[in-house]
Coordinates of C-alpha atoms and ligand atoms in Angstrom, one line a residue:
M22 CA 0.0 0.0 0.0
A23 CA 1.4 3.4 -0.9
F24 CA 2.2 5.6 2.0
S25 CA 0.0 8.7 1.9
T26 CA 1.7 11.6 3.6
V27 CA -1.5 13.6 3.7
A28 CA -3.5 10.9 5.4
A29 CA -0.7 10.3 7.9
L30 CA -0.4 14.0 8.6
R31 CA -4.2 14.3 9.2
E32 CA -4.1 11.5 11.7
L33 CA -1.0 12.9 13.3
I34 CA -2.3 16.4 13.7
G35 CA -5.6 15.1 15.0
A36 CA -3.7 13.3 17.7
V37 CA -1.6 16.4 18.5
D38 CA -4.8 18.5 18.8
Q39 CA -6.1 16.0 21.3
H40 CA -2.9 16.1 23.4
I41 CA -2.1 19.8 23.4
G42 CA -5.2 21.6 22.0
K43 CA -5.3 23.2 18.6
S44 CA -2.1 25.3 18.3
T45 CA -2.0 28.5 16.3
A46 CA 1.7 29.0 16.7
G47 CA 3.4 30.7 13.8
I48 CA 7.0 29.8 14.7
G49 CA 8.5 26.3 14.7
L50 CA 11.9 25.4 16.2
V51 CA 14.0 22.3 15.6
L52 CA 16.5 21.8 18.4
G53 CA 19.7 20.0 17.4
S54 CA 22.4 18.4 19.5
G55 CA 23.0 20.3 22.8
L56 CA 20.1 22.7 22.4
G57 CA 17.5 20.4 24.0
G58 CA 17.6 22.6 27.1
L59 CA 15.8 25.4 25.3
A60 CA 12.7 23.2 25.6
N61 CA 12.7 23.8 29.4
E62 CA 12.4 27.6 28.9
I63 CA 9.0 27.3 27.1
E64 CA 6.2 28.8 29.2
N65 CA 2.8 27.1 29.5
A66 CA 4.5 24.2 27.9
K67 CA 2.4 21.2 26.7
R68 CA 4.5 18.2 25.8
V69 CA 3.9 15.1 23.8
P70 CA 6.6 12.4 23.3
Y71 CA 6.9 11.4 19.6
A72 CA 6.3 7.8 20.8
R73 CA 2.7 8.7 21.8
L74 CA 1.9 10.2 18.4
P75 CA 0.9 8.1 15.4
H76 CA 3.5 7.8 12.5
L77 CA 6.3 9.6 14.3
A78 CA 9.5 7.7 14.8
A79 CA 11.3 8.0 18.1
S80 CA 15.0 8.9 18.0
T81 CA 17.6 6.4 19.1
V82 CA 20.5 8.9 19.4
Q83 CA 21.7 10.0 22.8
G84 CA 21.0 13.7 23.4
H85 CA 18.0 13.7 21.1
A86 CA 15.0 13.0 23.3
G87 CA 12.1 13.2 21.0
E88 CA 9.1 15.3 22.0
L89 CA 6.9 18.0 20.6
V90 CA 6.6 21.0 22.9
A91 CA 4.0 23.7 22.4
G92 CA 3.9 26.9 24.4
R93 CA 5.2 30.5 24.6
W94 CA 8.8 31.6 24.3
Q95 CA 10.0 35.2 24.2
G96 CA 6.4 36.3 24.0
R97 CA 5.8 34.2 20.9
D98 CA 3.7 31.1 20.4
V99 CA 6.0 28.4 19.3
L100 CA 6.0 24.7 18.4
V101 CA 9.3 23.0 19.3
L102 CA 10.7 19.7 18.0
A103 CA 13.0 18.7 20.8
G104 CA 15.0 16.0 19.2
R105 CA 15.0 14.8 15.6
V106 CA 15.4 11.6 13.8
H107 CA 18.1 11.1 11.2
R108 CA 18.4 9.1 8.0
Y109 CA 21.4 7.2 9.4
E110 CA 19.2 5.7 12.1
G111 CA 17.6 3.7 9.4
H112 CA 14.4 5.7 9.2
S113 CA 13.0 6.5 5.8
M114 CA 13.2 10.0 4.4
E115 CA 9.4 10.3 4.9
Q116 CA 9.9 9.6 8.6
V117 CA 12.9 12.0 8.9
V118 CA 10.8 14.9 7.6
L119 CA 7.4 14.0 9.0
P120 CA 7.8 16.1 12.2
V121 CA 8.6 19.2 10.1
R122 CA 5.8 18.4 7.7
M123 CA 3.6 18.2 10.8
L124 CA 4.6 21.7 12.0
A125 CA 4.1 23.1 8.5
A126 CA 0.7 21.5 8.2
M127 CA -0.3 22.9 11.6
G128 CA 0.4 26.3 10.1
I129 CA 3.8 27.7 11.0
H130 CA 5.1 30.4 8.7
T131 CA 8.7 30.4 10.1
L132 CA 10.9 27.5 10.9
I133 CA 14.2 27.8 12.8
V134 CA 16.4 24.8 12.5
S135 CA 19.6 24.2 14.5
N136 CA 22.3 21.6 14.4
A137 CA 25.8 20.7 15.5
A138 CA 28.3 20.6 12.7
G139 CA 31.9 20.1 11.9
S140 CA 33.9 22.8 10.1
V141 CA 35.6 22.0 6.8
H142 CA 38.2 24.8 7.1
T143 CA 39.8 26.5 10.1
R144 CA 38.1 29.9 9.6
L145 CA 35.3 28.3 11.6
Q146 CA 36.4 27.1 15.0
P147 CA 34.7 24.9 17.7
G148 CA 32.2 27.0 19.6
D149 CA 31.5 29.4 16.6
L150 CA 28.0 29.9 15.4
M151 CA 27.3 29.7 11.7
L152 CA 24.1 31.0 10.0
L153 CA 23.2 28.8 7.1
A154 CA 23.4 30.8 3.9
D155 CA 22.8 27.8 1.7
H156 CA 23.3 24.1 1.7
I157 CA 24.6 21.2 -0.4
N158 CA 22.7 17.9 -0.2
F159 CA 25.2 15.0 -0.1
Q160 CA 22.8 12.6 1.5
G161 CA 22.2 10.8 -1.8
A162 CA 18.4 11.1 -1.3
N163 CA 15.8 13.8 -1.4
P164 CA 12.6 13.7 0.8
L165 CA 10.5 14.8 -2.2
V166 CA 11.3 11.7 -4.2
G167 CA 8.1 9.8 -5.1
R168 CA 4.7 10.9 -6.3
N169 CA 4.1 14.6 -5.5
D170 CA 1.0 15.6 -3.6
E171 CA 0.1 19.1 -4.8
R172 CA -1.8 19.7 -1.6
L173 CA 1.6 19.8 0.1
G174 CA 3.6 21.7 -2.5
P175 CA 4.9 21.9 -6.0
R176 CA 6.7 19.1 -7.9
F177 CA 9.8 21.1 -8.4
P178 CA 10.2 23.6 -5.5
D179 CA 12.7 26.4 -5.9
M180 CA 15.8 26.3 -3.7
T181 CA 17.4 29.6 -4.9
V182 CA 16.6 31.1 -1.5
A183 CA 16.2 28.2 0.8
Y184 CA 17.3 30.4 3.7
D185 CA 15.2 33.5 4.0
A186 CA 17.2 36.7 3.3
E187 CA 15.2 38.8 5.7
L188 CA 15.5 36.4 8.5
R189 CA 19.3 36.2 7.9
A190 CA 19.6 39.9 8.0
L191 CA 17.5 39.9 11.2
A192 CA 19.9 37.3 12.8
H193 CA 22.9 39.4 12.0
R194 CA 21.3 42.5 13.5
V195 CA 20.4 40.6 16.7
A196 CA 24.0 39.1 16.9
A197 CA 25.5 42.6 16.5
E198 CA 23.3 43.9 19.3
Q199 CA 24.4 41.0 21.5
Q200 CA 28.0 41.5 20.4
L201 CA 28.1 37.9 19.4
R202 CA 30.2 36.7 16.5
L203 CA 28.0 35.2 13.9
Q204 CA 29.5 33.8 10.7
E205 CA 27.6 32.7 7.6
G206 CA 28.3 29.7 5.4
V207 CA 27.2 26.7 3.4
Y208 CA 26.1 23.6 5.2
A209 CA 26.8 20.2 3.6
A210 CA 24.6 17.4 4.7
V211 CA 26.1 13.9 4.5
L212 CA 24.4 10.7 5.4
G213 CA 26.7 9.6 8.2
P214 CA 26.9 8.0 10.8
S215 CA 30.6 7.6 10.3
Y216 CA 32.4 10.9 10.5
E217 CA 34.1 12.0 7.3
T218 CA 37.6 11.0 6.3
P219 CA 40.2 13.8 6.0
A220 CA 40.0 13.4 2.2
E221 CA 36.2 13.9 2.3
I222 CA 36.7 17.0 4.4
R223 CA 39.1 18.4 1.7
M224 CA 36.6 17.5 -1.0
L225 CA 33.7 19.3 0.9
A226 CA 35.9 22.4 1.2
A227 CA 36.8 22.3 -2.5
M228 CA 33.2 22.0 -3.4
G229 CA 32.2 25.1 -1.5
A230 CA 31.0 23.9 1.9
D231 CA 31.9 25.5 5.1
A232 CA 30.4 23.1 7.6
V233 CA 29.3 19.5 7.5
G234 CA 26.6 17.6 9.4
M235 CA 24.1 14.7 9.1
S236 CA 20.8 16.5 9.4
T237 CA 18.7 19.6 8.6
V238 CA 18.8 19.6 4.8
P239 CA 15.8 17.2 4.4
E240 CA 13.8 19.2 6.9
V241 CA 14.6 22.4 5.0
I242 CA 13.6 20.9 1.7
V243 CA 10.2 19.9 2.9
A244 CA 9.7 23.2 4.7
R245 CA 10.4 25.1 1.5
H246 CA 8.2 22.6 -0.4
M247 CA 5.3 23.6 1.9
G248 CA 6.1 27.4 1.7
V249 CA 7.6 27.9 5.2
R250 CA 10.4 30.4 5.4
V251 CA 13.6 29.0 7.1
L252 CA 16.4 30.2 9.2
G253 CA 19.2 27.7 9.9
L254 CA 21.9 27.9 12.6
S255 CA 24.9 25.6 13.1
C256 CA 26.9 25.3 16.3
I257 CA 30.4 24.4 15.1
T258 CA 31.4 21.6 17.5
N259 CA 34.7 20.4 16.0
L260 CA 37.2 20.9 13.2
G261 CA 36.5 18.4 10.4
A262 CA 38.5 15.2 10.3
G263 CA 42.2 15.8 9.6
L264 CA 42.1 19.6 10.3
G265 CA 42.9 19.3 14.0
V266 CA 44.8 16.9 16.2
G267 CA 43.2 13.6 17.3
T268 CA 40.0 11.9 16.3
L269 CA 36.3 12.7 16.5
D270 CA 33.8 11.4 18.9
H271 CA 30.1 12.1 19.6
A272 CA 30.5 12.7 23.3
H273 CA 33.0 15.5 22.6
V274 CA 30.6 17.0 19.9
G275 CA 27.8 17.0 22.5
E276 CA 30.1 18.6 25.1
V277 CA 31.1 21.5 22.8
A278 CA 27.5 22.0 21.7
G279 CA 26.4 22.1 25.4
K280 CA 29.0 24.8 26.1
A281 CA 27.7 26.9 23.2
T282 CA 24.1 26.4 24.2
Q283 CA 23.8 29.6 26.2
K284 CA 24.9 32.0 23.4
M285 CA 22.9 30.0 20.8
V286 CA 19.7 30.2 23.0
E287 CA 20.4 34.0 23.5
L288 CA 20.7 34.5 19.8
L289 CA 17.6 32.5 19.0
G290 CA 15.7 34.3 21.7
G291 CA 16.6 37.7 20.2
I292 CA 15.6 36.5 16.8
V293 CA 12.3 35.0 17.9
R294 CA 11.4 38.2 19.9
A295 CA 12.0 40.2 16.7
I296 CA 9.5 38.1 14.7
P297 CA 5.9 39.3 15.0
N298 CA 3.5 36.9 16.7
T299 CA 1.5 36.3 13.6
P300 CA -0.6 33.2 14.1
G301 CA -0.1 30.2 11.9
V302 CA -2.7 29.2 9.3
R303 CA -3.4 25.5 8.9
R304 CA -2.3 24.1 5.6
L305 CA -4.2 20.9 5.9
P306 CA -7.6 21.7 7.3
Ligands
HPA26 N1 30.8 15.7 10.7 C1 29.6 15.4 10.5 N2 28.6 15.7 11.3 C2 28.9 16.4 12.4 C3 30.3 16.7 12.7 C4 31.3 16.4 11.8 O1 32.5 16.6 11.9 N3 30.3 17.4 13.9 C5 29.0 17.4 14.3 N4 28.2 16.8 13.5

């Protein structure tokens, strides 16, 4: 039987409405490695673990507790995906992007995605924050492969401006106000879960990437497919393989991401506060 995304979304959103009431939030946030703590700052929070919602896959990665949190943050109504699932966990692309499709169908107009990433050159150092200016999809798959459902979006969505120029300008303004160094660059998404070889890091640099990670790009593609504007932020947790001394490990990546959490949360807070609290409009009534 063919998997119908629209039917799954309808069931999923029906269940979400029952758990947390009908959200009219306009802003969605995807919290990457180390940023999970932000979910504790949400006021009037209503939480649902992914495991209690139909069709959503639970994450198996440490530091990625999977739950949907709805509430208020910085005076704005938000829907937060605390934890994401990755393609490398063996989930299908449909499952990887379903949480973001859910937020889009529930009506968000703005999606803020965050992740931990390695740098592919030394101009970006561990602890630096990088705004996504663009991306390269090296995952060898695209979440839009398959029959297109026009109710969700067009067959061939444009990616010329995947990362909204206005939101990026806003992020730079807020960073300047907070006297926080914010760089901008191209995020390359690879499949993982092995980290790159030094040769792969050199290839990514030669091909125009600035940072590399294993997430985000599928989510951004479906958000753009559904007409949601996107802001992306990477926390650089490590120099790419071969650029520094020693080897890479997930615990260290999580540790650096944890240390950068505070400035990342402050920056995101300033950005969210600067976005008007326009309610979302359901895309799948
Ligand atoms: N490579 C891929 N993904 C990552 C890295 C890396 O070096 N650091 C954090 N996520």
